[in-house]
Structure formats: structure tokens, C-alpha cells
Short mmCIF file of C-alpha atoms and ligand atoms in Angstrom, two decimals:
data_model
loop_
_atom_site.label_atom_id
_atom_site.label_comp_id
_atom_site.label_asym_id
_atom_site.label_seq_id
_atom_site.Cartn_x
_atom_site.Cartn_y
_atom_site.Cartn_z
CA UNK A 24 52.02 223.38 109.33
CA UNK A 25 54.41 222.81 112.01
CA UNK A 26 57.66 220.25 111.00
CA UNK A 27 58.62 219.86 114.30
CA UNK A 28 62.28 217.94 114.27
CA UNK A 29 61.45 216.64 110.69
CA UNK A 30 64.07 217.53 108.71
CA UNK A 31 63.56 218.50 104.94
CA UNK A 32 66.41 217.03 102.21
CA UNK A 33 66.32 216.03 98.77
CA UNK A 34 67.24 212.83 96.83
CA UNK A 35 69.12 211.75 93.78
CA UNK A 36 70.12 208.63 92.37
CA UNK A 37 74.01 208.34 90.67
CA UNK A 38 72.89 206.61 87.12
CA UNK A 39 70.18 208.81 87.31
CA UNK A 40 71.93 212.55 87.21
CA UNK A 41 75.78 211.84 86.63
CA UNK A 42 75.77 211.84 83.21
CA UNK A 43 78.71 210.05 81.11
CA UNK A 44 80.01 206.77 79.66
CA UNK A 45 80.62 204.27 82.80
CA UNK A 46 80.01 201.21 81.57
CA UNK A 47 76.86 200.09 83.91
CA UNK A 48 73.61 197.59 83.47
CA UNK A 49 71.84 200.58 82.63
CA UNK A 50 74.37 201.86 79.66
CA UNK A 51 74.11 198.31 78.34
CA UNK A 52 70.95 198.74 78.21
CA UNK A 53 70.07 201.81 76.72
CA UNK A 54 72.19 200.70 73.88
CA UNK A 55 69.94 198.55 72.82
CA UNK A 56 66.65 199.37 70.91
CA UNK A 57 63.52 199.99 71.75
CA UNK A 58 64.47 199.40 75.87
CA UNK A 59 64.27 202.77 77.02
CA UNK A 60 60.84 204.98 76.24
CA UNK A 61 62.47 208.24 74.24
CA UNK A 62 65.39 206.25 72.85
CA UNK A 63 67.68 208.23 75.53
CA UNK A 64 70.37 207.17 77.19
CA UNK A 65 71.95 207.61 80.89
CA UNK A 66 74.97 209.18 79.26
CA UNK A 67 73.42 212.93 79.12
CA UNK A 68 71.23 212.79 82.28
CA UNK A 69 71.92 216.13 84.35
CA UNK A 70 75.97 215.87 83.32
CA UNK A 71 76.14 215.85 87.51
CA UNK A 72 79.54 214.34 86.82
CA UNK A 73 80.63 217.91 85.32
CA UNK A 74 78.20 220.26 87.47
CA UNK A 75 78.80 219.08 91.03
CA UNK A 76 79.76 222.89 92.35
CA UNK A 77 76.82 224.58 90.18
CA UNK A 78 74.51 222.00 92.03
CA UNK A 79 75.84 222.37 95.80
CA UNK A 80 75.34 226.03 95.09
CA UNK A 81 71.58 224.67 94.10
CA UNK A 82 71.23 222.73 96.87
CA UNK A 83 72.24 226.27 99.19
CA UNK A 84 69.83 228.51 97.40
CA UNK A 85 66.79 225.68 98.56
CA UNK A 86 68.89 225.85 101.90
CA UNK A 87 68.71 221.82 102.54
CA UNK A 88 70.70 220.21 105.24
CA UNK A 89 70.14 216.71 104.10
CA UNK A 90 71.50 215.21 100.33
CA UNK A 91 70.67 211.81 99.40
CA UNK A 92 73.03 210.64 97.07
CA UNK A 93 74.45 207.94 95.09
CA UNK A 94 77.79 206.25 94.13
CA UNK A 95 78.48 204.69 90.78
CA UNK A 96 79.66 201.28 91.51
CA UNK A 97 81.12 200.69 87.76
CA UNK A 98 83.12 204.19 88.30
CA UNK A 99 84.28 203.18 90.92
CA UNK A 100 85.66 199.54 90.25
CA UNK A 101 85.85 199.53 86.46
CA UNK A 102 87.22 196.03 86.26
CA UNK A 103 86.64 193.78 89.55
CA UNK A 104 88.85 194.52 92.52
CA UNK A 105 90.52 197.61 90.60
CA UNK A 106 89.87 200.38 92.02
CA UNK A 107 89.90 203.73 90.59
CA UNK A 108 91.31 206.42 92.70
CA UNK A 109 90.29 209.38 90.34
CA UNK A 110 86.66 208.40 90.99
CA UNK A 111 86.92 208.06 94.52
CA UNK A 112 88.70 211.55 94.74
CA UNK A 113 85.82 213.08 92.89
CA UNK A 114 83.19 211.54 94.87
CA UNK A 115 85.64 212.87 98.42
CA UNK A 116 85.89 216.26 97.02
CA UNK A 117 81.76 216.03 96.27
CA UNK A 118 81.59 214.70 99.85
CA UNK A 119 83.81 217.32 101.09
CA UNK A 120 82.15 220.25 99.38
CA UNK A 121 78.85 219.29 100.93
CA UNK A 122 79.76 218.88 103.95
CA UNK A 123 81.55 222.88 103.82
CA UNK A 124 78.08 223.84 102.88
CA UNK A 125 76.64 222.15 105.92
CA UNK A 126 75.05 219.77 104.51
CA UNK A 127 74.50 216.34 105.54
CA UNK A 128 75.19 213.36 102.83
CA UNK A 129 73.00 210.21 103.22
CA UNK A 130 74.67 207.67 100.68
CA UNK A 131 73.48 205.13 98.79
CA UNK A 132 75.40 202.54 98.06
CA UNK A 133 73.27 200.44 95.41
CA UNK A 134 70.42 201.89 93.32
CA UNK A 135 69.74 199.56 90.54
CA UNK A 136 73.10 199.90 89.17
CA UNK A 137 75.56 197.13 88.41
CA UNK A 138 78.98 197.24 87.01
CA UNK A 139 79.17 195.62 83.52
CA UNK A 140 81.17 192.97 84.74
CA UNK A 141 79.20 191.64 87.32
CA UNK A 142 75.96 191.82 84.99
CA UNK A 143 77.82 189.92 82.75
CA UNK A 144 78.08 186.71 85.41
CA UNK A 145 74.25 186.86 86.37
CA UNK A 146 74.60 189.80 88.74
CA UNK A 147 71.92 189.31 91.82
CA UNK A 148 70.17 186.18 90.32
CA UNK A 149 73.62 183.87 90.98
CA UNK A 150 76.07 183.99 93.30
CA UNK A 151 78.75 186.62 92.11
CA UNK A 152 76.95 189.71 93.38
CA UNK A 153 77.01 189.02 97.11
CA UNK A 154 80.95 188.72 97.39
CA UNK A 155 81.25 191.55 95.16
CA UNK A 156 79.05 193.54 96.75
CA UNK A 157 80.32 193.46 100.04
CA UNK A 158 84.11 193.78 99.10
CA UNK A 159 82.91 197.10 97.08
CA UNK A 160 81.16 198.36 100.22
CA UNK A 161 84.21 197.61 102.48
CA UNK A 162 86.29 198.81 100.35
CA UNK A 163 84.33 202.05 99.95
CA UNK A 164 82.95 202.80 103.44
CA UNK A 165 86.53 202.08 104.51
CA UNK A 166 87.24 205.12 102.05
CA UNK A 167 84.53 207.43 102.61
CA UNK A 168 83.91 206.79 106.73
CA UNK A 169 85.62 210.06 107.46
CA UNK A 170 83.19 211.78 105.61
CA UNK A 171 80.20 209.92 105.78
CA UNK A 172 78.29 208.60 108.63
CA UNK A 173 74.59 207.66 107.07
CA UNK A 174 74.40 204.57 104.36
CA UNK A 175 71.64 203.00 102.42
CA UNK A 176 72.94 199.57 101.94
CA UNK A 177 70.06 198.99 98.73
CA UNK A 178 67.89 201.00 96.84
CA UNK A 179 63.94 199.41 96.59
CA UNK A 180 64.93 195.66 96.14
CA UNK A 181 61.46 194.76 95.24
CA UNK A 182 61.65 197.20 92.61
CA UNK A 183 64.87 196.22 91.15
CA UNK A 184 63.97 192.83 91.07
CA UNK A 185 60.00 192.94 89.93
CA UNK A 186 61.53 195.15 87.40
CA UNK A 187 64.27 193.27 85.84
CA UNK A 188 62.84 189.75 86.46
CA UNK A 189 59.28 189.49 86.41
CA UNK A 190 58.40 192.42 84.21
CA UNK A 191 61.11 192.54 82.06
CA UNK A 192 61.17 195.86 81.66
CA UNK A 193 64.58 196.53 83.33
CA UNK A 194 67.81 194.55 82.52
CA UNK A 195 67.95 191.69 82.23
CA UNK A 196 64.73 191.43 80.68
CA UNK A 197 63.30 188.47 82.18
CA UNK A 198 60.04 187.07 82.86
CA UNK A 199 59.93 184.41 86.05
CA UNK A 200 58.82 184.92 89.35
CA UNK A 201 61.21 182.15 91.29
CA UNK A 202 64.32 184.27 89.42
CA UNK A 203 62.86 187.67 91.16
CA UNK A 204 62.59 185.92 94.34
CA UNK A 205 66.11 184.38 94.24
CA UNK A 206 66.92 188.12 93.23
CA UNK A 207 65.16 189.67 96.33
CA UNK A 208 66.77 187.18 98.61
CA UNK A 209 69.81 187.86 97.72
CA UNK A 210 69.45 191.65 98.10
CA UNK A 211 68.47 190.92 101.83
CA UNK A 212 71.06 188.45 102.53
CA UNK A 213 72.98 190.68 101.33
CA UNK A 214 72.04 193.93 103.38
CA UNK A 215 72.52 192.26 106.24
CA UNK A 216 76.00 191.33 105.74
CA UNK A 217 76.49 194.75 104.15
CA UNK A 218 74.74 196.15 107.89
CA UNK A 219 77.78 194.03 109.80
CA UNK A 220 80.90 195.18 107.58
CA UNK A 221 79.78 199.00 107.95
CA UNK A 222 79.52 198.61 112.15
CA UNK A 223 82.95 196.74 112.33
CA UNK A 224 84.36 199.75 110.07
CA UNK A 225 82.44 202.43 111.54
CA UNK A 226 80.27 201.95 115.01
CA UNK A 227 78.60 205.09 114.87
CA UNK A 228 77.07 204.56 111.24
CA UNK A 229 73.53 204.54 110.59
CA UNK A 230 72.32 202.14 108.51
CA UNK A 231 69.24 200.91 106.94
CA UNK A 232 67.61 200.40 103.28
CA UNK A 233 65.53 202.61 101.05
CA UNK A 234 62.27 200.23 100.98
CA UNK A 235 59.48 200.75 98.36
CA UNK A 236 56.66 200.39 99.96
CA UNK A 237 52.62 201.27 98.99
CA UNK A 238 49.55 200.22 100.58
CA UNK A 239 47.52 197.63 98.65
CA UNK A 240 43.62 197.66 98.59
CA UNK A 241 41.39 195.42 96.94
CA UNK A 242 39.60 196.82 94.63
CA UNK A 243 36.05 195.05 95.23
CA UNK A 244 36.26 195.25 98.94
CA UNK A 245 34.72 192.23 99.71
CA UNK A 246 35.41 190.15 97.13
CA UNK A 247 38.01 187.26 98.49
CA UNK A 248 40.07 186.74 95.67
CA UNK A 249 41.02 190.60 95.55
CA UNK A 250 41.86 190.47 99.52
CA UNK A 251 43.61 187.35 99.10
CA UNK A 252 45.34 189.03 96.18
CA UNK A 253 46.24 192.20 97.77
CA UNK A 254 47.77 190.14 100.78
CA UNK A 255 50.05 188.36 99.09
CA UNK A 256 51.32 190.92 97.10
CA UNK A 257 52.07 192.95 100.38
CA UNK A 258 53.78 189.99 101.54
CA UNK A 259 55.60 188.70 98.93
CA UNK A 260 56.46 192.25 97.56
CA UNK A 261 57.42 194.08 100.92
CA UNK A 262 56.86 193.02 104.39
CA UNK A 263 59.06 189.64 103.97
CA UNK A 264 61.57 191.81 102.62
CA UNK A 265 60.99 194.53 105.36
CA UNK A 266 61.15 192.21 108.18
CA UNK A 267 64.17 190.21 106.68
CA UNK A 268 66.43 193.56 106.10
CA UNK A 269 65.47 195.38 109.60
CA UNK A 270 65.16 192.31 112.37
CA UNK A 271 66.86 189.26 110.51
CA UNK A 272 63.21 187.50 109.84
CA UNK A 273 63.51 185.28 106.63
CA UNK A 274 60.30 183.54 106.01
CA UNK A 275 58.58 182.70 102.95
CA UNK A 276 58.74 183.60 99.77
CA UNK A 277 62.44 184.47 100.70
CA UNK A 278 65.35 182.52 102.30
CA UNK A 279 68.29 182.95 103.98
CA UNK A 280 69.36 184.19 107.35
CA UNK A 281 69.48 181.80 110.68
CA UNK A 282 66.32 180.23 111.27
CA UNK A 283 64.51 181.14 114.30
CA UNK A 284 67.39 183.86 115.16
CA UNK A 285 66.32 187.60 115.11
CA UNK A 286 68.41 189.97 115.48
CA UNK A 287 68.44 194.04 114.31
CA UNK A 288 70.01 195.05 111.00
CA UNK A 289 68.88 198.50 110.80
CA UNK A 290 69.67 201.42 112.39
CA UNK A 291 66.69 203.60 110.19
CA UNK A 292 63.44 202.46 108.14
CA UNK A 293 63.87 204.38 104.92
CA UNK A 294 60.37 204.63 102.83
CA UNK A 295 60.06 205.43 99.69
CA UNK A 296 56.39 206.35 98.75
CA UNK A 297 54.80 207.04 95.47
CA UNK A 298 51.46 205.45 94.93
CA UNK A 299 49.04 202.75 96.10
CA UNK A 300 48.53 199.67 94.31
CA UNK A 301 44.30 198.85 93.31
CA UNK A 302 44.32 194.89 93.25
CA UNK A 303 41.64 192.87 91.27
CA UNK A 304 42.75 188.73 91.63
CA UNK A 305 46.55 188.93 91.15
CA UNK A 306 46.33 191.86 89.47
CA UNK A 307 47.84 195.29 90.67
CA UNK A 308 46.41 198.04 89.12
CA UNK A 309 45.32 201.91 89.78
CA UNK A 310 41.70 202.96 91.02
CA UNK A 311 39.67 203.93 88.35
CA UNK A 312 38.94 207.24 88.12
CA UNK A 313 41.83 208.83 90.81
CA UNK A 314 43.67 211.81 90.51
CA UNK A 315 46.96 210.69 88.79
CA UNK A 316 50.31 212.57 88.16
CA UNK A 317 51.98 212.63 84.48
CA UNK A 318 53.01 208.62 84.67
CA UNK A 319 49.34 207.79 85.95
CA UNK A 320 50.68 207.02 89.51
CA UNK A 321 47.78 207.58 91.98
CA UNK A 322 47.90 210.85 94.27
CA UNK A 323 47.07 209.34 97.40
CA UNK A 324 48.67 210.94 100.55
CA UNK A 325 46.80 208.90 103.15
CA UNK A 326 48.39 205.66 101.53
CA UNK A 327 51.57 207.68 103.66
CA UNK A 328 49.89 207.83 106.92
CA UNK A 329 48.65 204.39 106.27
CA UNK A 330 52.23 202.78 105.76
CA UNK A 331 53.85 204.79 108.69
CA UNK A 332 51.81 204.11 111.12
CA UNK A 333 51.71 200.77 109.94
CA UNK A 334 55.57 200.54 110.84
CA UNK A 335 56.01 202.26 113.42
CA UNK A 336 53.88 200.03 115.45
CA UNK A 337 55.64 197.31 113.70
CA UNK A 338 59.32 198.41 114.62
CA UNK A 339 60.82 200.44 117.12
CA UNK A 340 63.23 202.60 114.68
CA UNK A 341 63.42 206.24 113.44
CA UNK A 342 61.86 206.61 109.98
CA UNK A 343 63.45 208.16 107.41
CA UNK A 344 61.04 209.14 104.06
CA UNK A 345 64.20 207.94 101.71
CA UNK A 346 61.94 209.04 98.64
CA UNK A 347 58.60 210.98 97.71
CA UNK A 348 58.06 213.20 94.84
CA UNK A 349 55.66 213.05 91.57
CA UNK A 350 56.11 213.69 88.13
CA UNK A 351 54.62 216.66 87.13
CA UNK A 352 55.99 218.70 83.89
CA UNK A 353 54.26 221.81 84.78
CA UNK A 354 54.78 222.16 88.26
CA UNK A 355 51.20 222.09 88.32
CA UNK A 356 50.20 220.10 91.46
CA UNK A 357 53.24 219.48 93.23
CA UNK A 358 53.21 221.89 95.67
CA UNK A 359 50.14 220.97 96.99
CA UNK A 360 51.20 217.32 96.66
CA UNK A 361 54.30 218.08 98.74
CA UNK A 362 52.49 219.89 101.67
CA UNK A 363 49.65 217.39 101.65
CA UNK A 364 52.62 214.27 101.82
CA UNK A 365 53.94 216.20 104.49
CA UNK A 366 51.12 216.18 106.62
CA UNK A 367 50.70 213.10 105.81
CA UNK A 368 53.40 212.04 107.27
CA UNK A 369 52.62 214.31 110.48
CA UNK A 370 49.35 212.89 110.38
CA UNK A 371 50.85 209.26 111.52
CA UNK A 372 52.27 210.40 114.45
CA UNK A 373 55.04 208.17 113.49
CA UNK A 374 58.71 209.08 114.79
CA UNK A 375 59.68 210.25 111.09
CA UNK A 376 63.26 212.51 111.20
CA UNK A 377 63.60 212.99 107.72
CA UNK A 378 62.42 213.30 104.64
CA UNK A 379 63.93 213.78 101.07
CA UNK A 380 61.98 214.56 97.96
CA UNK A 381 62.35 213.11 95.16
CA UNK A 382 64.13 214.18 92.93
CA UNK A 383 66.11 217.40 93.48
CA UNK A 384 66.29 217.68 89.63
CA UNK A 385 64.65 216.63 86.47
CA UNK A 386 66.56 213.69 86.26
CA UNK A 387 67.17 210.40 83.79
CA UNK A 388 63.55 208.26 84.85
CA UNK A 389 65.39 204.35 84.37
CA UNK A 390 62.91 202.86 81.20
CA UNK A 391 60.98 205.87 80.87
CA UNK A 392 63.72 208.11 80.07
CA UNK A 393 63.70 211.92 79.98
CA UNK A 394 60.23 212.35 79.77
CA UNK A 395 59.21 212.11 83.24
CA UNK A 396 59.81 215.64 85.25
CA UNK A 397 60.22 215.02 88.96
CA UNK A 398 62.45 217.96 89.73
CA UNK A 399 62.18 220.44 92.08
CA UNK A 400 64.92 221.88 89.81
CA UNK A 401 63.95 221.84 86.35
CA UNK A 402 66.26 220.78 83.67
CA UNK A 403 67.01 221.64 79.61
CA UNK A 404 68.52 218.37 78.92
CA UNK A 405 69.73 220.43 75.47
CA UNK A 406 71.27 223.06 77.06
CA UNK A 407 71.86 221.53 80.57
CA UNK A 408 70.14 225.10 82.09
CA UNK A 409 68.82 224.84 85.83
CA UNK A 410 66.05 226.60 86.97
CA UNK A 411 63.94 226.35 90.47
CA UNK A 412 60.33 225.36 90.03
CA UNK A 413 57.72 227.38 91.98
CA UNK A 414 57.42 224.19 94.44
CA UNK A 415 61.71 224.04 94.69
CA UNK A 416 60.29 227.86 96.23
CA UNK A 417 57.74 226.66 98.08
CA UNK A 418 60.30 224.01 99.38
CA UNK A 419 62.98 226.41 100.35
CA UNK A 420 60.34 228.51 102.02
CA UNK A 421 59.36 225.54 104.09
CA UNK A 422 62.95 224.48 105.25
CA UNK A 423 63.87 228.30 106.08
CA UNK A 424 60.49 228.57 108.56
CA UNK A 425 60.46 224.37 109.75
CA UNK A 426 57.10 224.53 108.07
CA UNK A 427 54.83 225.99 106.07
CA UNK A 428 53.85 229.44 106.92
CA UNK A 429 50.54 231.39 106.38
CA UNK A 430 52.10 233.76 104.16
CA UNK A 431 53.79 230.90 101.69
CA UNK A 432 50.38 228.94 102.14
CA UNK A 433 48.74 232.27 100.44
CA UNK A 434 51.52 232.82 98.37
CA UNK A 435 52.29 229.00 96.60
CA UNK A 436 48.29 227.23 97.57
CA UNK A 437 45.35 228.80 97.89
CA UNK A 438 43.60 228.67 94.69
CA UNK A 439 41.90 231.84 93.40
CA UNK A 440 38.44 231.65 92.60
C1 FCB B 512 61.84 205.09 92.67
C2 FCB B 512 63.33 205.02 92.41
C3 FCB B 512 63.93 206.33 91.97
C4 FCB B 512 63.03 207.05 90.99
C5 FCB B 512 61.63 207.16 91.54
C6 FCB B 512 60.68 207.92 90.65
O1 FCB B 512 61.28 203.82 92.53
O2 FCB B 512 64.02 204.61 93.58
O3 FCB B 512 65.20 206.06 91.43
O4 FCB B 512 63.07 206.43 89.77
O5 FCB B 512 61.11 205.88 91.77
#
């Protein structure tokens, strides 16, 4: 397998590997029993915080060009419009260090983490989070622009808000779908303005937003209620957002924007792509009887080719694959699940430039806790060891040949029988 000009990275998310006490929605959270899966809390995570040289040396031994990476918002302004300057030195020296290694940092500059404070006043669901939001991101790309030139505005804002307000299984905890709409239109109201402040401070910047996205079947193909179902859900839960965060098209079920007006607001599609969603009536489910990873996420790569080529004929922007990984304690299948995502993604002809697995380590999994292994790095939360999993190998292998060679294919694949 021949990459071509895609370029190989790896992702992380800051609540998720930093480690420590910053007071976030996620800390808050944790606190409180019976929320998080293992009783853990963000505060051990990968101690990133502490580790950052030991981890650029990481990143160099897998030989990656391309770091995804996040900011802690609630590190960075502690109380609202303070900001503290020993933070934003330690994320500048991070920033700097990678960039001496050659490496290129794509940030991310909200993944599902809120400051206390702003959780406090209803965060996305009212009207504090947009003017804080933007002020933070003007105050930090005005910071950072001299060492970063690639943003994700948001992390997966159907995610974030499916999660926290219509599951309830992410703060805050509630249960009602006009809240996680109000949420999500926010989030691209948002992005957009976010999109405008980062070009006025820094023309050449690309920018665009890590979308979740997954195909959705029906699962009794002709059975109407299940297509209906599946179409809405693709609607409601990505391509209104989709549209409304890359060409300025609000339509329903979100709001905002100028009717009628269309206009670009990203510069890069970023996809992040786990699964495929198996829809009886409203119901989103998994196909009975698929091969799952450890979480029972369907291994699907075609759902990949599906969704590129899907929008690439839909907009005419690079691709970026923000996020793809599995979780997979015993590094049992994801090599083959990496190569066969890979040509998944070749498969679509699609203009795709990059692509970042997720995760480069074991890292803090949000409600599920610890338990969840989606490192190519894996990680003794006890004694905070790091070790490179036989795919992290294979992956290192691939970005030092631009593909995967006959040799590694023999060496890391075939299956002895
Ligand atoms: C995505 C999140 C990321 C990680 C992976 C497994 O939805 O963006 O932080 O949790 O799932």
C-alpha cells in the first residue's frame, strides 16, 4: 500500500492525557459518584502535563510529522478574562519543542472541555459560552499564531452535545432533545465566528472542525420506518451540522447564521471515524453479529470509504481524518484495523492529506475511564511506564516507507496458519 501525499500523525485530546487538578466540566464531574465507569478521575490520565519531553521523544521514535493536540481552556483562563501566563508558556515551550522536532501541531481549541466557571452559567445550552469562547480563542490564537498555523475550532459537537444533553451520560447530565439542539447550534454559530476571528488574526490559518461522523443503515433494509429513521438521524446528528460549520447553511433542526447567505467557513473537513450506526425505528444500534472492538464499536472500514466519498462530492475541501483508532487492550487487531482504515480511505479516492490515529497513547476514555486502551503507546497508569505497541511499530514502519511495505505486511499481518 502506497500513501501517496497522505500524511500519517497522531491525535490526543488535553483533558484526556494532561493529567492534574484544573478545575474543568470533566473534574467536576468525576468527583461525583458513580459518573465515570472505574471510579477514575482525569487528574492521573497520562500526567502529559509532567511528561511533555519524554513524549516528543515518543512521538520521534514513531517518526510522525503531524500532532493533534489540545489546549486546556480552564488552565488557561482559571477565572474569566484572567489569563494565566505560566500555562500559556508551557503550552509555547510544548509548541516550540515540537516544532524543533519537525513536527507539525494541529490544535484543538475545544474538545468537550469547559472551564468551571462557564459550566457553572449553563455553558453551551445559554448564552455565556459564545462570548467566552471567542474572547478565549482571540486571545489565544493571538498568543500562539507564531507557532501555530492549523486550528480545530470544536471537537465532535454532535458528540458533546448527544452526550451531555440527550444521554446524560456526560455533564450536565441531561435528558432533552430541544436542549442538545440549542447546544449544537450554538457550537456552529459559534465555529463560524471562531473561523472569522482566526483569518483577521492570522490569514494563512487553516481552519475547520473535527466532525463525528458514521454512516447510518437501516437495519431491515426495506422497512420504512428504519430508512426514515436512519435519515433523520444523519440529518439531525451530522449533515445540518456539517453543512452549517463548512458553507454557512443553517437549516433545520439547527438555527442561526444569515438566511439564504452561504458562504465558506472551513478551510479543511476533519472526520473523525469510529463505527457505523445499525438503526431499527429511532433507534441506533450495532449490527448483530459484527466484528466489534473492546467497547463493542463495529469494525467497519467501508463505513470510511462510504463517508469520504460521500463528502468529497459534497464539498470541494481537503480532508483531514481528525480521528480513527479502536480500543483494543491486546493490540490484537489493530494493526490490521489500521491498514484496512487506511485503504479505506485510499479506496474513496477522496482528496484526504492527513490522517491522525487515535490516540497516540492509552489515554483517560471521558465516562468510560481508564479501561478503554486506544494507544498506539501503551500506558501503566500505576507507574506512568510507556511502551510502543506492535501496531505503534507497524505505524512507524508505515510513516518511514509512505506506506506499507511487503516486508512489514509479512512481518506485523499475515496470519500463520
Ligand atoms: C471521540 C473523541 C475522542 C475519543 C475517541 C475514542 O469521539 O473525540 O476524544 O474519546 O472518541
Amino acid at each position: 500500500m502506497d500513501l501517496g501525499s497522505l500524511q500519517l500523525g497522531v491525535a490526543t485530546a488535553a483533558t484526556q492525557i494532561e493529567g492534574g487538578h484544573a478545575d474543568t466540566n470533566w473534574h467536576r464531574w468525576a468527583a461525583q459518584p458513580g459518573r465515570i465507569k472505574d471510579g477514575s478521575t482525569p487528574a492521573r490520565a497520562a500526567d502529559h502535563w509532567n511528561r511533555v519531553d519524554q513524549d516528543i521523544a515518543l512521538l520521534g521514535e514513531l517518526g510522525v510529522r503531524h500532532y493533534r493536540m489540545g489546549l486546556e481552556w480552564a488552565r488557561l483562563e482559571p477565572t474569566p478574562g484572567q489569563f494565566d501566563p505560566g500555562a500559556l508558556q508551557h503550552y509555547r515551550d510544548e509548541l516550540t519543542k515540537l516544532r524543533d522536532a519537525g513536527i507539525t501541531p494541529l490544535v484543538t481549541l475545544h474538545h468537550f472541555n469547559n472551564p468551571g466557571w462557564l459550566e457553572e452559567k449553563g455553558a453551551w445550552l445559554t448564552g455565556a459560552a459564545l462570548p467566552a469562547y471567542l474572547r478565549f480563542v482571540r486571545h489565544i490564537v493571538t498568543q500562539l499564531k507564531d507557532l501555530v498555523s492549523e486550528w480545530i475550532t470544536i471537537n465532535e459537537p454532535n458528540v458533546y452535545a448527544t452526550e451531555g444533553y440527550l444521554r446524560g451520560l456526560w455533564p450536565p447530565g441531561h435528558n432533552s432533545l430541544p436542549e442538545t439542539l440549542r447546544v449544537m447550534s450554538h457550537m456552529a454559530q459559534a465555529h463560524g465566528r471562531a473561523y472569522d476571528i482566526i483569518h483577521a488574526l492570522q490569514p494563512g490559518a487553516r481552519v475547520g472542525v473535527a466532525h463525528h461522523l458514521r454512516p447510518f443503515d437501516p437495519a431491515r433494509r426495506i422497512n420504512p420506518l428504519d430508512r426514515l429513521g436512519a435519515k433523520v438521524m444523519e440529518l439531525g446528528f451530522q449533515t445540518a451540522l456539517l453543512d452549517a460549520m463548512t458553507i454557512g447553511r443553517f437549516r433545520f433542526p439547527l438555527w442561526g447564521g444569515t438566511p439564504g447567505k452561504l458562504r465558506r467557513c472551513a478551510d479543511f473537513i476533519g472526520v473523525n471515524y469510529y463505527e457505523r450506526s445499525w438503526v431499527r425505528g429511532v433507534n441506533p444500534g450495532t449490527r448483530p453479529g459484527c466484528v466489534t472492538n473492546d467497547l463493542g464499536w463495529e469494525i467497519y472500514p467501508e463505513g470510511l470509504t462510504r463517508l469520504l466519498t460521500h463528502i468529497a462530492g459534497r464539498y470541494p475541501l481537503p480532508i483531514y481524518i481528525t480521528e480513527n483508532g479502536t480500543a483494543d487492550a491486546t493490540d490484537a487487531f489493530r494493526p490490521r484495523f489500521i491498514v484496512e482504515h487506511l485503504q479505506a480511505a485510499l479506496a474513496s479516492g477522496a482528496p484526504v492529506q492527513r490522517y491522525y490515529h487515535w490516540c497516540f497513547t492509552d489515554n483517560w476514555e471521558w465516562a468510560e475511564g481508564e479501561g478503554p486502551r486506544f494507544g498506539l503507546v501503551e500506558l501503566d497508569y500505576e507507574t506512568q511506564a510507556r511502551t510502543i505497541r506492535k501496531s505503534g511499530r507497524l505505524y512507524a514502519d508505515m510513516v518511514a516507507h509512505g506506506g506499507l511495505t511487503d516486508e512489514a505486511y509479512g512481518r506485523w499481518l499475515r496470519v500463520s496458519v
